[in-house]
PDB file of C-alpha atoms and ligand atoms in Angstrom:
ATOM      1  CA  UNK A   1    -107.909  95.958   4.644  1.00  0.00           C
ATOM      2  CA  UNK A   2    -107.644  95.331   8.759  1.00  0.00           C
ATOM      3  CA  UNK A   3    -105.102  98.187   9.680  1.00  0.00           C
ATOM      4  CA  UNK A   4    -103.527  96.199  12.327  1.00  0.00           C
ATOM      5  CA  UNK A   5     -99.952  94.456  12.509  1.00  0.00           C
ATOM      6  CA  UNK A   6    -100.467  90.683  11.880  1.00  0.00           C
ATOM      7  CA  UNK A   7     -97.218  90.377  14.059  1.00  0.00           C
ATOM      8  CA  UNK A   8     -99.344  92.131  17.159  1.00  0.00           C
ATOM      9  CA  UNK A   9    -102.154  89.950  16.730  1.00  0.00           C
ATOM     10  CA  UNK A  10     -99.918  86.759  16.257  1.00  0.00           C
ATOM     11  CA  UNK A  11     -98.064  87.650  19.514  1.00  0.00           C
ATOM     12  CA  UNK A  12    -101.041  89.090  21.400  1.00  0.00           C
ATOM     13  CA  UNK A  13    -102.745  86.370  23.999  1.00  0.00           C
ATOM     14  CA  UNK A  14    -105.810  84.799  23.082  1.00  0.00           C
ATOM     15  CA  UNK A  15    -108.250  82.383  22.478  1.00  0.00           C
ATOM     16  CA  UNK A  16    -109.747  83.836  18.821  1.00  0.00           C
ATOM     17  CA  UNK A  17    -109.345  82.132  15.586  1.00  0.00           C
ATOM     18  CA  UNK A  18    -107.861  84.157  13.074  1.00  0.00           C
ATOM     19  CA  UNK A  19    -110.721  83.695  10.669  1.00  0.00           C
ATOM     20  CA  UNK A  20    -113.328  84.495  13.976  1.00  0.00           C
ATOM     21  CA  UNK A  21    -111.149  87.654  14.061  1.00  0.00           C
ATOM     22  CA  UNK A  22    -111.701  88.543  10.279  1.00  0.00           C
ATOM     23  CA  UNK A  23    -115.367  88.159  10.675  1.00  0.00           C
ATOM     24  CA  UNK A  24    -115.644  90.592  13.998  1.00  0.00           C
ATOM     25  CA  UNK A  25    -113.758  93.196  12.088  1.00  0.00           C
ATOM     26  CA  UNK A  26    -115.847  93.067   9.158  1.00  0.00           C
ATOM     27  CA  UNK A  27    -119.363  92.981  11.283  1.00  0.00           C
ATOM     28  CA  UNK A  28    -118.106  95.688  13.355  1.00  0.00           C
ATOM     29  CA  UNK A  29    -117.406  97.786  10.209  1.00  0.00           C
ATOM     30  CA  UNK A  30    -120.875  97.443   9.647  1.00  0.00           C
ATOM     31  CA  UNK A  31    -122.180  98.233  12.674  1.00  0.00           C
ATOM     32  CA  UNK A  32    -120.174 101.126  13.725  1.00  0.00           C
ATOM     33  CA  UNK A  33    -121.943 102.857  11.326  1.00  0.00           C
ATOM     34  CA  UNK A  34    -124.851 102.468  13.435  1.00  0.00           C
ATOM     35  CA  UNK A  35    -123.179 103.520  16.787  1.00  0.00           C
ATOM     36  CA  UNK A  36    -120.579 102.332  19.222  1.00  0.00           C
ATOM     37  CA  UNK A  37    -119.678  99.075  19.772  1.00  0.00           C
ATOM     38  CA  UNK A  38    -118.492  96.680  23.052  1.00  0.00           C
ATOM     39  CA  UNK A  39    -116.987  93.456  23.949  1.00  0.00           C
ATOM     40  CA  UNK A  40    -117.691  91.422  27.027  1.00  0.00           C
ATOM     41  CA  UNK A  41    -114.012  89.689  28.390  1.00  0.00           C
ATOM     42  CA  UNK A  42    -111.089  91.350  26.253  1.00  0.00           C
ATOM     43  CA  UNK A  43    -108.606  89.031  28.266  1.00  0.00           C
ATOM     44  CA  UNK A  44    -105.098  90.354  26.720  1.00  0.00           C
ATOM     45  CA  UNK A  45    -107.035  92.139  23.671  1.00  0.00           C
ATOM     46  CA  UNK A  46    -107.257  90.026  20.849  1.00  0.00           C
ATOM     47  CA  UNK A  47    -110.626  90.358  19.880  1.00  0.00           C
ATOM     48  CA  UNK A  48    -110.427  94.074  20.739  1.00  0.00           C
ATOM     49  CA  UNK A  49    -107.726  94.549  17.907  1.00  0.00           C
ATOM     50  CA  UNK A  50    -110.097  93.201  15.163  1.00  0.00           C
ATOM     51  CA  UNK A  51    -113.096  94.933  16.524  1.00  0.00           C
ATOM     52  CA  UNK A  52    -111.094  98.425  17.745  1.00  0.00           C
ATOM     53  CA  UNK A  53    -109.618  98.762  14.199  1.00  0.00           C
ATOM     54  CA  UNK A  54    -113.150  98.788  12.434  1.00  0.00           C
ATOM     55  CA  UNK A  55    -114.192 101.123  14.876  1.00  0.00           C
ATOM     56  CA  UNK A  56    -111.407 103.135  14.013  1.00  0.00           C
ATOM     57  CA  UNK A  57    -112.157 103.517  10.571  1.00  0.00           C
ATOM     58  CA  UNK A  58    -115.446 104.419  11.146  1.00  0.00           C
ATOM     59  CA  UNK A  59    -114.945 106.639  13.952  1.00  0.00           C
ATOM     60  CA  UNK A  60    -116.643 105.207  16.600  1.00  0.00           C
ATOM     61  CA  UNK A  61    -116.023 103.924  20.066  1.00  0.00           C
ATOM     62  CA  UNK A  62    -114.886 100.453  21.528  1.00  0.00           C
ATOM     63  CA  UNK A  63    -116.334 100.096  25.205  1.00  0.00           C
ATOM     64  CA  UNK A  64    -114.409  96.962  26.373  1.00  0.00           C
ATOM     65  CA  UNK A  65    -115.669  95.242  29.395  1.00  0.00           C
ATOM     66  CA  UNK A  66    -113.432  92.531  31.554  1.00  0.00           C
ATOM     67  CA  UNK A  67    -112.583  92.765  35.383  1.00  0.00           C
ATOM     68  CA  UNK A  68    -109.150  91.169  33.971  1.00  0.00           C
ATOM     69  CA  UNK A  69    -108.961  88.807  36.763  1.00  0.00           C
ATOM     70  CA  UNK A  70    -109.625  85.679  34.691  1.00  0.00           C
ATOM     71  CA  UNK A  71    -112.148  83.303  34.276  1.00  0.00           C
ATOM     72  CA  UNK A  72    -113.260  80.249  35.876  1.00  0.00           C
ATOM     73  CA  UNK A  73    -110.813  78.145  33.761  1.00  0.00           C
ATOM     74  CA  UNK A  74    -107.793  80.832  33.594  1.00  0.00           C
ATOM     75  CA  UNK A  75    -106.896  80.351  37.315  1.00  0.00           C
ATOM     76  CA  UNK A  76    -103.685  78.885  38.838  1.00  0.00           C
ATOM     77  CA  UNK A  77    -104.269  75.055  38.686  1.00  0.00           C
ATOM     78  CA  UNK A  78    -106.707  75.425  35.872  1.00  0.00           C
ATOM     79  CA  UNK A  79    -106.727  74.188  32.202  1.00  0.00           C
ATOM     80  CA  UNK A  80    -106.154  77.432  31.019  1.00  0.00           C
ATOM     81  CA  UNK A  81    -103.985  79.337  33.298  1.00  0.00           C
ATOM     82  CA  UNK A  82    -101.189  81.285  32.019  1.00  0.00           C
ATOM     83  CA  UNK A  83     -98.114  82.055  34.335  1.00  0.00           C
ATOM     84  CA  UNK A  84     -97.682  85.738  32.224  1.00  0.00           C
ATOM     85  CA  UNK A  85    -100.934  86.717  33.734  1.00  0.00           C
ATOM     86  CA  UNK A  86    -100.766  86.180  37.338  1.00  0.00           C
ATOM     87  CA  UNK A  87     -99.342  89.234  39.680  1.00  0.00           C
ATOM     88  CA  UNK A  88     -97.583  88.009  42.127  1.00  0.00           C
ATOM     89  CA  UNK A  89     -98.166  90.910  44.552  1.00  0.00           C
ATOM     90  CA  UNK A  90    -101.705  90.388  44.901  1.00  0.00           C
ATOM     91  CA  UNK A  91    -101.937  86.595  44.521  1.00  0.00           C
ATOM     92  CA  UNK A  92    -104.394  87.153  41.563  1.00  0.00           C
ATOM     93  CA  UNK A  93    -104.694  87.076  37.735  1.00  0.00           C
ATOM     94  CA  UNK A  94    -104.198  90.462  36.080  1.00  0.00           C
ATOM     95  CA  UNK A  95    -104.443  90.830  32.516  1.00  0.00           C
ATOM     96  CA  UNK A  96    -104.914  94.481  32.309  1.00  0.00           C
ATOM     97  CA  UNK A  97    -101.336  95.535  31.939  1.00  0.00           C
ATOM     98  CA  UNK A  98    -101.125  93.318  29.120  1.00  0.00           C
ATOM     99  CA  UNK A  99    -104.217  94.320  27.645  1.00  0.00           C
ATOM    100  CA  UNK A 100    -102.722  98.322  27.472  1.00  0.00           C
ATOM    101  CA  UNK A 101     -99.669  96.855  26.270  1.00  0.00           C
ATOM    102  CA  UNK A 102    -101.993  95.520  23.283  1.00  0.00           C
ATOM    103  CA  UNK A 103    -103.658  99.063  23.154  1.00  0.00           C
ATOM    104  CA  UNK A 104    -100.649 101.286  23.113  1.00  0.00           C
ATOM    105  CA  UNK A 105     -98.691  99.181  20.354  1.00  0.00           C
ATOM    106  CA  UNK A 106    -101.700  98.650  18.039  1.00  0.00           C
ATOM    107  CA  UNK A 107    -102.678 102.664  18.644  1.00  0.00           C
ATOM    108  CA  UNK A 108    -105.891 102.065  19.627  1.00  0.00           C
ATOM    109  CA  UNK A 109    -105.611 104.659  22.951  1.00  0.00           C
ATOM    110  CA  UNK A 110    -108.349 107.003  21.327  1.00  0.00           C
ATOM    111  CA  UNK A 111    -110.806 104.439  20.166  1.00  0.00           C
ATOM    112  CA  UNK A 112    -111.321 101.857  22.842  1.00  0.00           C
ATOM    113  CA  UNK A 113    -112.520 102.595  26.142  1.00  0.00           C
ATOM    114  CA  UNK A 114    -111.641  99.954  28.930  1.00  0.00           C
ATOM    115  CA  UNK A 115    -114.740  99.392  31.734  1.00  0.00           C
ATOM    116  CA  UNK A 116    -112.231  97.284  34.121  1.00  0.00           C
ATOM    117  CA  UNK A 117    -115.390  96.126  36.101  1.00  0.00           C
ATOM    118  CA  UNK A 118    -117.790  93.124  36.375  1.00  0.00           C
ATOM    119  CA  UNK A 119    -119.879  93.286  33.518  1.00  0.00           C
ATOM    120  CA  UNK A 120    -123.296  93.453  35.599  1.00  0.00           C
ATOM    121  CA  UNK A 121    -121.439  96.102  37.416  1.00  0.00           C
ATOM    122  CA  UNK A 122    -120.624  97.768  33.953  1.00  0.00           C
ATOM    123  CA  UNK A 123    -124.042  97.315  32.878  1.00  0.00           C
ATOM    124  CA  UNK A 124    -126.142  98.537  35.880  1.00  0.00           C
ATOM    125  CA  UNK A 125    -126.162 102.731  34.612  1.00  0.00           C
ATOM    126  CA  UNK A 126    -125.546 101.731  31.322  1.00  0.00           C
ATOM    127  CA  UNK A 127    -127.902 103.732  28.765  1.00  0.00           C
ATOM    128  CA  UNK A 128    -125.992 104.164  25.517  1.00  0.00           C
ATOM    129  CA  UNK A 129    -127.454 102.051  22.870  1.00  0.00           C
ATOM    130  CA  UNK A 130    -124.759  99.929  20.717  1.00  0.00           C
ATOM    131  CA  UNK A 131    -124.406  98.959  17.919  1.00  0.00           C
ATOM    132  CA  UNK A 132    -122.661  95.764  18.766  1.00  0.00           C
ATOM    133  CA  UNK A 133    -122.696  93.425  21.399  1.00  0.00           C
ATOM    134  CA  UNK A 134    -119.845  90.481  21.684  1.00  0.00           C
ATOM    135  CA  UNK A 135    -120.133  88.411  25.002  1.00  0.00           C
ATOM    136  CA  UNK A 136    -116.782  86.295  25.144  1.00  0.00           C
ATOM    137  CA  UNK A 137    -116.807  86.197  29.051  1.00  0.00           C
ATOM    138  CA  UNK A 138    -117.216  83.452  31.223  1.00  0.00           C
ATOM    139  CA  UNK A 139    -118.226  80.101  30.440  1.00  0.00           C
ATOM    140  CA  UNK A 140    -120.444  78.934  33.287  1.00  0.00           C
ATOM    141  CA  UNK A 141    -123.933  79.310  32.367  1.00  0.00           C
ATOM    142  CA  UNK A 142    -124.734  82.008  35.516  1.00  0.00           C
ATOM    143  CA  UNK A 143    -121.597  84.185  33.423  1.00  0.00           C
ATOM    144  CA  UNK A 144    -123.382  83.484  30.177  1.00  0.00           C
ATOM    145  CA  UNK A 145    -126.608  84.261  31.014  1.00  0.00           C
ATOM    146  CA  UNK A 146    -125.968  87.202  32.913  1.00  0.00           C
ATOM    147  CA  UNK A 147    -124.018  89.008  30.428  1.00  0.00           C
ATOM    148  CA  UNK A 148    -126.618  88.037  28.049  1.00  0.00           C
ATOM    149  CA  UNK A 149    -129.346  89.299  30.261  1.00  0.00           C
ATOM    150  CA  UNK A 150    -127.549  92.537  31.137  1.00  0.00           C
ATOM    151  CA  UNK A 151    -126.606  93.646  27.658  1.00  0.00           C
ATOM    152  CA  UNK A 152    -128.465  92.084  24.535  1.00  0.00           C
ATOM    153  CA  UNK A 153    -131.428  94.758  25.795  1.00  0.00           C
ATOM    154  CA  UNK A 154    -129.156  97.632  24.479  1.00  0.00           C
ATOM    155  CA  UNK A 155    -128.328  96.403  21.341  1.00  0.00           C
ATOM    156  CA  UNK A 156    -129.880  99.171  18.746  1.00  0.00           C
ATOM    157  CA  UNK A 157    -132.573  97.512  15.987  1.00  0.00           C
ATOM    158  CA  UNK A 158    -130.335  96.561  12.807  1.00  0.00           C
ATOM    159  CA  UNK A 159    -127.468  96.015  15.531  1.00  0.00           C
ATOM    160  CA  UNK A 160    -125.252  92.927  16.306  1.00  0.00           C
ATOM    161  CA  UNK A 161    -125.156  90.371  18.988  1.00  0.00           C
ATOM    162  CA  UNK A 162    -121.935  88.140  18.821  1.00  0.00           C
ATOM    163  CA  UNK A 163    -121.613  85.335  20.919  1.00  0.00           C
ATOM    164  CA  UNK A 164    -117.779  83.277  20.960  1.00  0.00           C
ATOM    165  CA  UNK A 165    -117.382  79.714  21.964  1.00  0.00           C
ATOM    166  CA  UNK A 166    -120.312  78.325  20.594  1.00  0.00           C
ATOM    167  CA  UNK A 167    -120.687  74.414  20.565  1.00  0.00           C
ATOM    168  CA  UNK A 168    -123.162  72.453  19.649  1.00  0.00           C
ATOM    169  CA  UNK A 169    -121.504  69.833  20.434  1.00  0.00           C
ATOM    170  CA  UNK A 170    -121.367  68.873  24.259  1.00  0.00           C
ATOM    171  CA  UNK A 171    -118.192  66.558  23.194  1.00  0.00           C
ATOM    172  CA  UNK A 172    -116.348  69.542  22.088  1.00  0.00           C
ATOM    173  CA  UNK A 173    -116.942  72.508  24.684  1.00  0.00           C
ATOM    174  CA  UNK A 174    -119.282  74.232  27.235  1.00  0.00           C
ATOM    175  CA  UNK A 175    -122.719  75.116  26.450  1.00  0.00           C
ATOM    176  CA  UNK A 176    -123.416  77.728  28.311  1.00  0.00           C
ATOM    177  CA  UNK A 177    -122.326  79.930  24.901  1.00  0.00           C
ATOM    178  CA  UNK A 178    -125.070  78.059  22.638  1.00  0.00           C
ATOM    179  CA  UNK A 179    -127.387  77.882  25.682  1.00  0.00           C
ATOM    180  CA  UNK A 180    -127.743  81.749  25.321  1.00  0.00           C
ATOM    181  CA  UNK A 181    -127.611  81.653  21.593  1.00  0.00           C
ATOM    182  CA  UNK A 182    -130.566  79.540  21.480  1.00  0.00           C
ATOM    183  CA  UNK A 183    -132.338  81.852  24.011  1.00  0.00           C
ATOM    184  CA  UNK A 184    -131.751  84.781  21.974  1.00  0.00           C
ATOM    185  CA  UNK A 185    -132.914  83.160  18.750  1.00  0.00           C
ATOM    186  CA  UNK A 186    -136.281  81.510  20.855  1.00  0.00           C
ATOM    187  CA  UNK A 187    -137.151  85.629  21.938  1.00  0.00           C
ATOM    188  CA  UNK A 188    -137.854  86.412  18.311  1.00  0.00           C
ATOM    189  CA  UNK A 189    -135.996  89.713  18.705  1.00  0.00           C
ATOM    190  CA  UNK A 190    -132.908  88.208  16.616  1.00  0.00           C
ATOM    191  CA  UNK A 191    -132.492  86.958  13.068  1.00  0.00           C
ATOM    192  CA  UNK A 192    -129.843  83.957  12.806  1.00  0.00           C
ATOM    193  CA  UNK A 193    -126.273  85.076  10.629  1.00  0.00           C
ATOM    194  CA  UNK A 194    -123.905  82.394   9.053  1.00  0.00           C
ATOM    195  CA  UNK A 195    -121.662  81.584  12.004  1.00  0.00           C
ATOM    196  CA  UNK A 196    -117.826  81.618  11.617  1.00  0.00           C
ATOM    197  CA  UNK A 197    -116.259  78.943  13.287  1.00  0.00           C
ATOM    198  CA  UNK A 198    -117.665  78.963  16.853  1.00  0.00           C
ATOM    199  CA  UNK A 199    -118.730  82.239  16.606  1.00  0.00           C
ATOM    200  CA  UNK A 200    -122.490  83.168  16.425  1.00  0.00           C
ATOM    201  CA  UNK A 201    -124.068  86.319  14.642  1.00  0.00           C
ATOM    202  CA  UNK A 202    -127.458  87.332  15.502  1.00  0.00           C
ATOM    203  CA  UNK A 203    -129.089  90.514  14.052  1.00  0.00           C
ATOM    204  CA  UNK A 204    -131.264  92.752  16.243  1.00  0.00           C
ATOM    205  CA  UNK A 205    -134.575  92.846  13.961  1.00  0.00           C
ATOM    206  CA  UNK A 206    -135.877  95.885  13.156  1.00  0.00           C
ATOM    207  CA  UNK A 207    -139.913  96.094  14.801  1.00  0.00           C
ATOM    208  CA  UNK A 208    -141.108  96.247  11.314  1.00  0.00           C
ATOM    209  CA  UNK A 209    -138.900  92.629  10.679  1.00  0.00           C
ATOM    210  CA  UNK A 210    -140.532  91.358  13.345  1.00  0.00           C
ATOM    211  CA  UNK A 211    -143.076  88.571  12.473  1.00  0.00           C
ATOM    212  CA  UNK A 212    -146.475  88.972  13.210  1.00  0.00           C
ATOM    213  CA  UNK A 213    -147.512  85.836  15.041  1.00  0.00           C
ATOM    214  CA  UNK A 214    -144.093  86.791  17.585  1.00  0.00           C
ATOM    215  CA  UNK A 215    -145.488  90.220  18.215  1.00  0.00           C
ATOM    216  CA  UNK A 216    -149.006  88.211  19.599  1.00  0.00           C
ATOM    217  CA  UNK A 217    -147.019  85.714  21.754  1.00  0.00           C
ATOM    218  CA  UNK A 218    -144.566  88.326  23.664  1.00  0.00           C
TER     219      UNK A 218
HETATM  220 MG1   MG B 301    -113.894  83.046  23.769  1.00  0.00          MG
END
């Protein structure tokens, strides 16, 4: 059973579907077995309760990228902007205050890590192998595709790549999500999961799962 408040995760901001949720915490049970795990644009920390309380239990880490100053679409003016999120100080979304808040009440200070950077930034030293991978950042395709490029490389064999917001439809939301899905799946290096909702689950192959005739052409 998830060891989180349903309360907290009812409350906390957020773009996740509850049943999206369910699945990251039980692939993330799974692969912190393997090794530590990290998110790509936490936003106010929804996704990083269902993913932070498998790593929990299995006593792994939670690196959790975001430079918490919004997306594209979360600015003032925007579709998605939310007042609660805007410092008026700086003139500038902030969402890391509410993101600790999210931390501290669900007890998750010991297990996740926040990287409040760009994720190329974030990603430029990085050396640790994981053994997950959710990009849930920004929506253009230069976002996409960078956090795609930057991270999917350290993704252990037998680890996960997760990819929100996928839509196949153009009718129904961005592409730049499936755009990168579909790249990952054309490299050979990933084997295709049941998706939940919009979310996508790829599987780093191991090299021995790795066909043949793909091995020639790379
Ligand atoms: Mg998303």
């Amino acid at each position: 059973m998830i060891n989180i408040d349903p309360a907290l995760i009812k409350q906390t901001r957020g773009f996740l579907d509850p049943d999206e949720g369910r699945r990251l915490y039980d692939v993330a049970l799974d692969a912190g077995r393997m090794g530590p795990c990290l998110e790509i644009g936490s936003y106010c920390g929804k996704s990083t309760l269902y993913l932070g309380a498998a790593c929990r239990e299995q006593n792994t880490v939670l690196f959790a990228v975001d430079h918490h100053t919004g997306s594209e679409e979360q600015q003032p003016g925007e579709g998605y902007f939310d007042p609660a999120t805007y410092d008026y100080r700086f003139n500038r979304i902030d969402t890391f205050p509410l993101f600790r808040q999210t931390l501290v009440r669900a007890g998750l200070m010991d297990t996740v890590v926040p990287i409040v950077a760009p994720s190329a930034l974030a990603a430029r030293f990085w050396g640790t192998p994981l053994g997950l991978v959710l990009i849930d950042g920004g929506h253009s395709d230069a976002a996409a595709y960078g956090d795609y490029s930057a991270w999917a490389g350290h993704i252990m064999p037998g680890g996960f790549l997760l990819i929100h917001d996928i839509f196949e439809n153009p009718q129904e939301g961005g592409q730049a999500p499936y755009h990168i899905y579909r790249m990952a799946l054309s490299s050979g290096l990933f084997a295709e999961f049941p998706r939940t909702k919009t979310l996508g689950v790829l599987r780093r192959r191991r090299p021995e799962e790795i066909p043949p005739r793909e091995i020639q052409q790379a």
